[in-house]
Amino acid sequence: MSAIVVTGTDTEIGKTVFSAGLTAALNATYLKPMQSGQEEETDSQIVTRLSGRPSLPEGYLLQLPASPHLSAEAEGVTIDPDTLDLPRVDGVLVAEGAGGMMVPLNREVLYLDLFARWGAPVILCARTELGTINHTLLSLQALRSAGCEVVGVAFIGEAEEAVEKTICQFGKVAHLGRLPMIDGLAPETLATAFDKHIDLDTIKKAIQL
């Protein structure tokens, strides 16, 4: 089995849409280890709808839209990281984190600790908006300090070539492409945008496909 982790510099930056595109492109299975907050669709349902690929059940499905440790505490639940090892699947597994990697799972463990334990290569999704240089470079530093292998940065949003180049230069990291905002988001439009804009060859090499 090959596994790859998708995380982001922050919440609501488009990493679930990116994860859906990646899951479809790799003919993979998707996993969201925990979901905090349930609106019309969970992230797993969004990815399955946009990718046409299966999603595994969440380890924890919580109601409050907040950091997982706060959502869990509100329901009298303690998240046990030992229950969140990556499951074995046929083919590739795409695992998506919640928010950024410094999000707490409980009062002792961060998502970053979980990524480090998994040992799978990581794609960092980043906005192209103001502030992204600081957020992205700090996130890269945190991932590397924890011993995580960073495949590269995937940008999401309008083109900001100078900003993207600066991040990759100072972060010494591969530019995996930029996924634009997609009008009429659907499986077909996402697949087309992903194929056009994202460097799948570098990603496949990282997971030895």
mmCIF file of C-alpha atoms in Angstrom:
data_model
loop_
_atom_site.group_PDB
_atom_site.id
_atom_site.type_symbol
_atom_site.label_atom_id
_atom_site.label_comp_id
_atom_site.label_asym_id
_atom_site.label_seq_id
_atom_site.Cartn_x
_atom_site.Cartn_y
_atom_site.Cartn_z
ATOM 1 C CA MET A 1 0.000 0.000 0.000
ATOM 2 C CA SER A 2 1.075 3.560 -0.720
ATOM 3 C CA ALA A 3 -0.201 6.418 1.437
ATOM 4 C CA ILE A 4 0.016 10.184 1.132
ATOM 5 C CA VAL A 5 -1.127 12.862 3.570
ATOM 6 C CA VAL A 6 -2.772 16.151 2.605
ATOM 7 C CA THR A 7 -2.599 18.955 5.134
ATOM 8 C CA GLY A 8 -2.908 22.719 4.992
ATOM 9 C CA THR A 9 -1.602 25.921 6.452
ATOM 10 C CA ASP A 10 -5.064 26.702 7.835
ATOM 11 C CA THR A 11 -8.718 25.707 7.669
ATOM 12 C CA GLU A 12 -11.070 26.477 4.759
ATOM 13 C CA ILE A 13 -8.318 26.806 2.167
ATOM 14 C CA GLY A 14 -9.583 24.203 -0.296
ATOM 15 C CA LYS A 15 -7.601 21.145 0.753
ATOM 16 C CA THR A 16 -10.692 18.903 0.685
ATOM 17 C CA VAL A 17 -11.310 19.817 -2.961
ATOM 18 C CA PHE A 18 -7.603 19.240 -3.610
ATOM 19 C CA SER A 19 -7.855 15.885 -1.819
ATOM 20 C CA ALA A 20 -10.802 14.925 -4.020
ATOM 21 C CA GLY A 21 -8.841 15.758 -7.153
ATOM 22 C CA LEU A 22 -5.840 13.812 -5.893
ATOM 23 C CA THR A 23 -7.955 10.821 -4.881
ATOM 24 C CA ALA A 24 -9.486 10.662 -8.358
ATOM 25 C CA ALA A 25 -6.156 11.176 -10.146
ATOM 26 C CA LEU A 26 -4.477 8.388 -8.157
ATOM 27 C CA ASN A 27 -7.499 6.070 -8.290
ATOM 28 C CA ALA A 28 -7.155 6.048 -4.521
ATOM 29 C CA THR A 29 -9.184 5.522 -1.360
ATOM 30 C CA TYR A 30 -9.819 8.539 0.882
ATOM 31 C CA LEU A 31 -9.626 8.826 4.656
ATOM 32 C CA LYS A 32 -10.536 11.705 6.956
ATOM 33 C CA PRO A 33 -9.504 10.332 10.375
ATOM 34 C CA MET A 34 -11.814 12.755 12.165
ATOM 35 C CA GLN A 35 -14.502 15.233 11.209
ATOM 36 C CA SER A 36 -15.312 18.149 13.482
ATOM 37 C CA GLY A 37 -18.597 19.757 12.519
ATOM 38 C CA GLN A 38 -21.270 18.367 10.228
ATOM 39 C CA GLU A 39 -23.074 20.643 7.837
ATOM 40 C CA GLU A 40 -24.778 19.482 4.638
ATOM 41 C CA GLU A 41 -21.953 17.083 3.778
ATOM 42 C CA THR A 42 -18.944 15.690 5.571
ATOM 43 C CA ASP A 43 -15.551 16.001 3.898
ATOM 44 C CA SER A 44 -15.675 12.276 3.152
ATOM 45 C CA GLN A 45 -18.988 12.696 1.340
ATOM 46 C CA ILE A 46 -17.634 15.664 -0.628
ATOM 47 C CA VAL A 47 -14.563 13.711 -1.714
ATOM 48 C CA THR A 48 -16.598 10.657 -2.711
ATOM 49 C CA ARG A 49 -18.992 12.835 -4.727
ATOM 50 C CA LEU A 50 -16.211 14.737 -6.516
ATOM 51 C CA SER A 51 -13.790 11.851 -7.021
ATOM 52 C CA GLY A 52 -16.077 8.883 -7.607
ATOM 53 C CA ARG A 53 -13.778 6.939 -5.299
ATOM 54 C CA PRO A 54 -14.524 5.246 -1.960
ATOM 55 C CA SER A 55 -14.029 6.914 1.414
ATOM 56 C CA LEU A 56 -13.335 5.015 4.612
ATOM 57 C CA PRO A 57 -15.398 5.747 7.742
ATOM 58 C CA GLU A 58 -14.082 8.501 10.003
ATOM 59 C CA GLY A 59 -12.441 7.380 13.221
ATOM 60 C CA TYR A 60 -14.277 10.182 15.035
ATOM 61 C CA LEU A 61 -17.332 12.027 13.718
ATOM 62 C CA LEU A 62 -18.013 15.033 15.931
ATOM 63 C CA GLN A 63 -20.723 17.681 15.837
ATOM 64 C CA LEU A 64 -19.107 20.922 16.986
ATOM 65 C CA PRO A 65 -17.249 22.844 14.224
ATOM 66 C CA ALA A 66 -14.087 23.470 16.249
ATOM 67 C CA SER A 67 -10.664 22.042 16.936
ATOM 68 C CA PRO A 68 -11.033 18.256 17.332
ATOM 69 C CA HIS A 69 -10.023 18.283 21.004
ATOM 70 C CA LEU A 70 -12.695 20.886 21.798
ATOM 71 C CA SER A 71 -15.338 19.102 19.735
ATOM 72 C CA ALA A 72 -14.521 15.844 21.477
ATOM 73 C CA GLU A 73 -14.604 17.398 24.946
ATOM 74 C CA ALA A 74 -18.014 18.933 24.193
ATOM 75 C CA GLU A 75 -19.321 15.397 23.573
ATOM 76 C CA GLY A 76 -17.486 13.781 26.473
ATOM 77 C CA VAL A 77 -15.152 11.954 24.084
ATOM 78 C CA THR A 78 -11.374 11.571 24.323
ATOM 79 C CA ILE A 79 -9.600 11.128 20.996
ATOM 80 C CA ASP A 80 -7.115 8.283 21.267
ATOM 81 C CA PRO A 81 -4.397 8.667 18.594
ATOM 82 C CA ASP A 82 -3.564 4.961 18.932
ATOM 83 C CA THR A 83 -6.881 4.202 17.197
ATOM 84 C CA LEU A 84 -5.949 6.338 14.187
ATOM 85 C CA ASP A 85 -3.206 4.367 12.477
ATOM 86 C CA LEU A 86 -3.503 4.365 8.694
ATOM 87 C CA PRO A 87 -5.559 1.361 7.567
ATOM 88 C CA ARG A 88 -4.324 -0.905 4.797
ATOM 89 C CA VAL A 89 -6.165 -0.624 1.497
ATOM 90 C CA ASP A 90 -5.666 -1.926 -2.009
ATOM 91 C CA GLY A 91 -3.747 0.692 -3.958
ATOM 92 C CA VAL A 92 -3.218 4.250 -2.696
ATOM 93 C CA LEU A 93 -4.629 5.874 0.443
ATOM 94 C CA VAL A 94 -5.095 9.665 0.579
ATOM 95 C CA ALA A 95 -5.420 10.831 4.202
ATOM 96 C CA GLU A 96 -6.527 14.409 4.891
ATOM 97 C CA GLY A 97 -5.900 16.238 8.136
ATOM 98 C CA ALA A 98 -8.180 18.826 9.753
ATOM 99 C CA GLY A 99 -7.198 22.488 9.630
ATOM 100 C CA GLY A 100 -3.438 22.900 9.958
ATOM 101 C CA MET A 101 -0.946 20.422 11.364
ATOM 102 C CA MET A 102 -0.724 22.163 14.757
ATOM 103 C CA VAL A 103 -4.379 21.383 15.526
ATOM 104 C CA PRO A 104 -4.725 19.425 18.819
ATOM 105 C CA LEU A 105 -6.326 15.985 18.855
ATOM 106 C CA ASN A 106 -6.437 15.942 22.641
ATOM 107 C CA ARG A 107 -4.666 17.813 25.425
ATOM 108 C CA GLU A 108 -1.353 16.100 24.673
ATOM 109 C CA VAL A 109 -1.159 15.278 20.949
ATOM 110 C CA LEU A 110 -1.224 17.428 17.813
ATOM 111 C CA TYR A 111 -2.137 16.360 14.296
ATOM 112 C CA LEU A 112 1.543 16.871 13.498
ATOM 113 C CA ASP A 113 2.438 14.114 15.966
ATOM 114 C CA LEU A 114 0.053 11.802 14.132
ATOM 115 C CA PHE A 115 1.604 12.656 10.753
ATOM 116 C CA ALA A 116 5.067 11.955 12.124
ATOM 117 C CA ARG A 117 3.957 8.571 13.436
ATOM 118 C CA TRP A 118 2.330 7.615 10.151
ATOM 119 C CA GLY A 119 5.581 8.249 8.271
ATOM 120 C CA ALA A 120 3.799 8.900 4.970
ATOM 121 C CA PRO A 121 4.884 11.712 2.635
ATOM 122 C CA VAL A 122 2.978 14.976 3.056
ATOM 123 C CA ILE A 123 1.562 17.517 0.601
ATOM 124 C CA LEU A 124 1.072 20.976 2.082
ATOM 125 C CA CYS A 125 -1.806 22.996 0.633
ATOM 126 C CA ALA A 126 -1.479 26.781 0.861
ATOM 127 C CA ARG A 127 -3.567 29.767 -0.105
ATOM 128 C CA THR A 128 -2.150 32.312 -2.506
ATOM 129 C CA GLU A 129 -3.673 35.167 -0.464
ATOM 130 C CA LEU A 130 -1.894 37.749 1.703
ATOM 131 C CA GLY A 131 -0.098 36.165 4.655
ATOM 132 C CA THR A 132 0.591 32.871 2.949
ATOM 133 C CA ILE A 133 4.391 33.279 2.911
ATOM 134 C CA ASN A 134 4.586 33.360 6.696
ATOM 135 C CA HIS A 135 1.998 30.629 7.241
ATOM 136 C CA THR A 136 3.491 28.297 4.657
ATOM 137 C CA LEU A 137 7.123 28.670 5.718
ATOM 138 C CA LEU A 138 6.182 28.090 9.369
ATOM 139 C CA SER A 139 4.186 25.007 8.381
ATOM 140 C CA LEU A 140 7.095 23.610 6.367
ATOM 141 C CA GLN A 141 9.415 24.178 9.305
ATOM 142 C CA ALA A 142 7.041 22.363 11.647
ATOM 143 C CA LEU A 143 6.660 19.375 9.324
ATOM 144 C CA ARG A 144 10.391 18.992 8.825
ATOM 145 C CA SER A 145 11.156 19.422 12.522
ATOM 146 C CA ALA A 146 8.808 16.508 13.194
ATOM 147 C CA GLY A 147 10.646 14.364 10.643
ATOM 148 C CA CYS A 148 7.913 14.397 7.992
ATOM 149 C CA GLU A 149 8.832 14.011 4.326
ATOM 150 C CA VAL A 150 7.363 16.970 2.422
ATOM 151 C CA VAL A 151 6.504 16.205 -1.194
ATOM 152 C CA GLY A 152 5.866 19.853 -1.994
ATOM 153 C CA VAL A 153 3.431 22.733 -1.747
ATOM 154 C CA ALA A 154 0.192 22.806 -3.726
ATOM 155 C CA PHE A 155 -1.187 26.327 -4.028
ATOM 156 C CA ILE A 156 -4.900 27.061 -4.182
ATOM 157 C CA GLY A 157 -6.405 30.286 -5.503
ATOM 158 C CA GLU A 158 -5.562 33.024 -7.971
ATOM 159 C CA ALA A 159 -2.049 33.099 -9.432
ATOM 160 C CA GLU A 160 0.556 34.940 -7.347
ATOM 161 C CA GLU A 161 3.740 33.900 -9.096
ATOM 162 C CA ALA A 162 6.138 36.049 -7.069
ATOM 163 C CA VAL A 163 4.646 34.813 -3.795
ATOM 164 C CA GLU A 164 4.694 31.180 -4.890
ATOM 165 C CA LYS A 165 8.315 31.476 -6.047
ATOM 166 C CA THR A 166 9.320 33.092 -2.749
ATOM 167 C CA ILE A 167 7.797 30.275 -0.717
ATOM 168 C CA CYS A 168 9.484 27.572 -2.770
ATOM 169 C CA GLN A 169 12.826 29.412 -2.682
ATOM 170 C CA PHE A 170 12.937 30.027 1.069
ATOM 171 C CA GLY A 171 11.172 26.772 1.904
ATOM 172 C CA LYS A 172 13.425 24.740 -0.419
ATOM 173 C CA VAL A 173 10.375 22.842 -1.531
ATOM 174 C CA ALA A 174 8.853 21.622 -4.784
ATOM 175 C CA HIS A 175 6.065 23.626 -6.401
ATOM 176 C CA LEU A 176 3.318 21.073 -7.101
ATOM 177 C CA GLY A 177 1.190 23.481 -9.081
ATOM 178 C CA ARG A 178 -1.729 25.760 -8.347
ATOM 179 C CA LEU A 179 -5.353 24.661 -8.325
ATOM 180 C CA PRO A 180 -7.510 27.645 -9.322
ATOM 181 C CA MET A 181 -10.984 28.364 -8.050
ATOM 182 C CA ILE A 182 -13.290 26.259 -10.243
ATOM 183 C CA ASP A 183 -16.570 27.628 -11.546
ATOM 184 C CA GLY A 184 -19.195 24.906 -11.640
ATOM 185 C CA LEU A 185 -17.255 22.537 -9.377
ATOM 186 C CA ALA A 186 -18.079 18.977 -10.409
ATOM 187 C CA PRO A 187 -16.156 15.721 -10.929
ATOM 188 C CA GLU A 188 -15.413 16.564 -14.557
ATOM 189 C CA THR A 189 -14.305 20.165 -14.012
ATOM 190 C CA LEU A 190 -12.135 19.183 -11.045
ATOM 191 C CA ALA A 191 -10.470 16.346 -12.958
ATOM 192 C CA THR A 192 -9.734 18.687 -15.871
ATOM 193 C CA ALA A 193 -8.276 21.396 -13.630
ATOM 194 C CA PHE A 194 -6.213 18.899 -11.664
ATOM 195 C CA ASP A 195 -4.755 17.324 -14.796
ATOM 196 C CA LYS A 196 -3.906 20.750 -16.225
ATOM 197 C CA HIS A 197 -2.462 22.447 -13.150
ATOM 198 C CA ILE A 198 -1.044 19.864 -10.710
ATOM 199 C CA ASP A 199 2.314 18.070 -10.996
ATOM 200 C CA LEU A 200 1.167 14.480 -10.591
ATOM 201 C CA ASP A 201 4.489 13.035 -11.715
ATOM 202 C CA THR A 202 6.294 14.414 -8.637
ATOM 203 C CA ILE A 203 3.508 13.165 -6.372
ATOM 204 C CA LYS A 204 3.534 9.672 -7.903
ATOM 205 C CA LYS A 205 7.307 9.493 -7.566
ATOM 206 C CA ALA A 206 7.034 10.292 -3.855
ATOM 207 C CA ILE A 207 4.731 7.323 -3.283
ATOM 208 C CA GLN A 208 6.626 5.127 -5.754
ATOM 209 C CA LEU A 209 3.882 4.737 -8.338
#
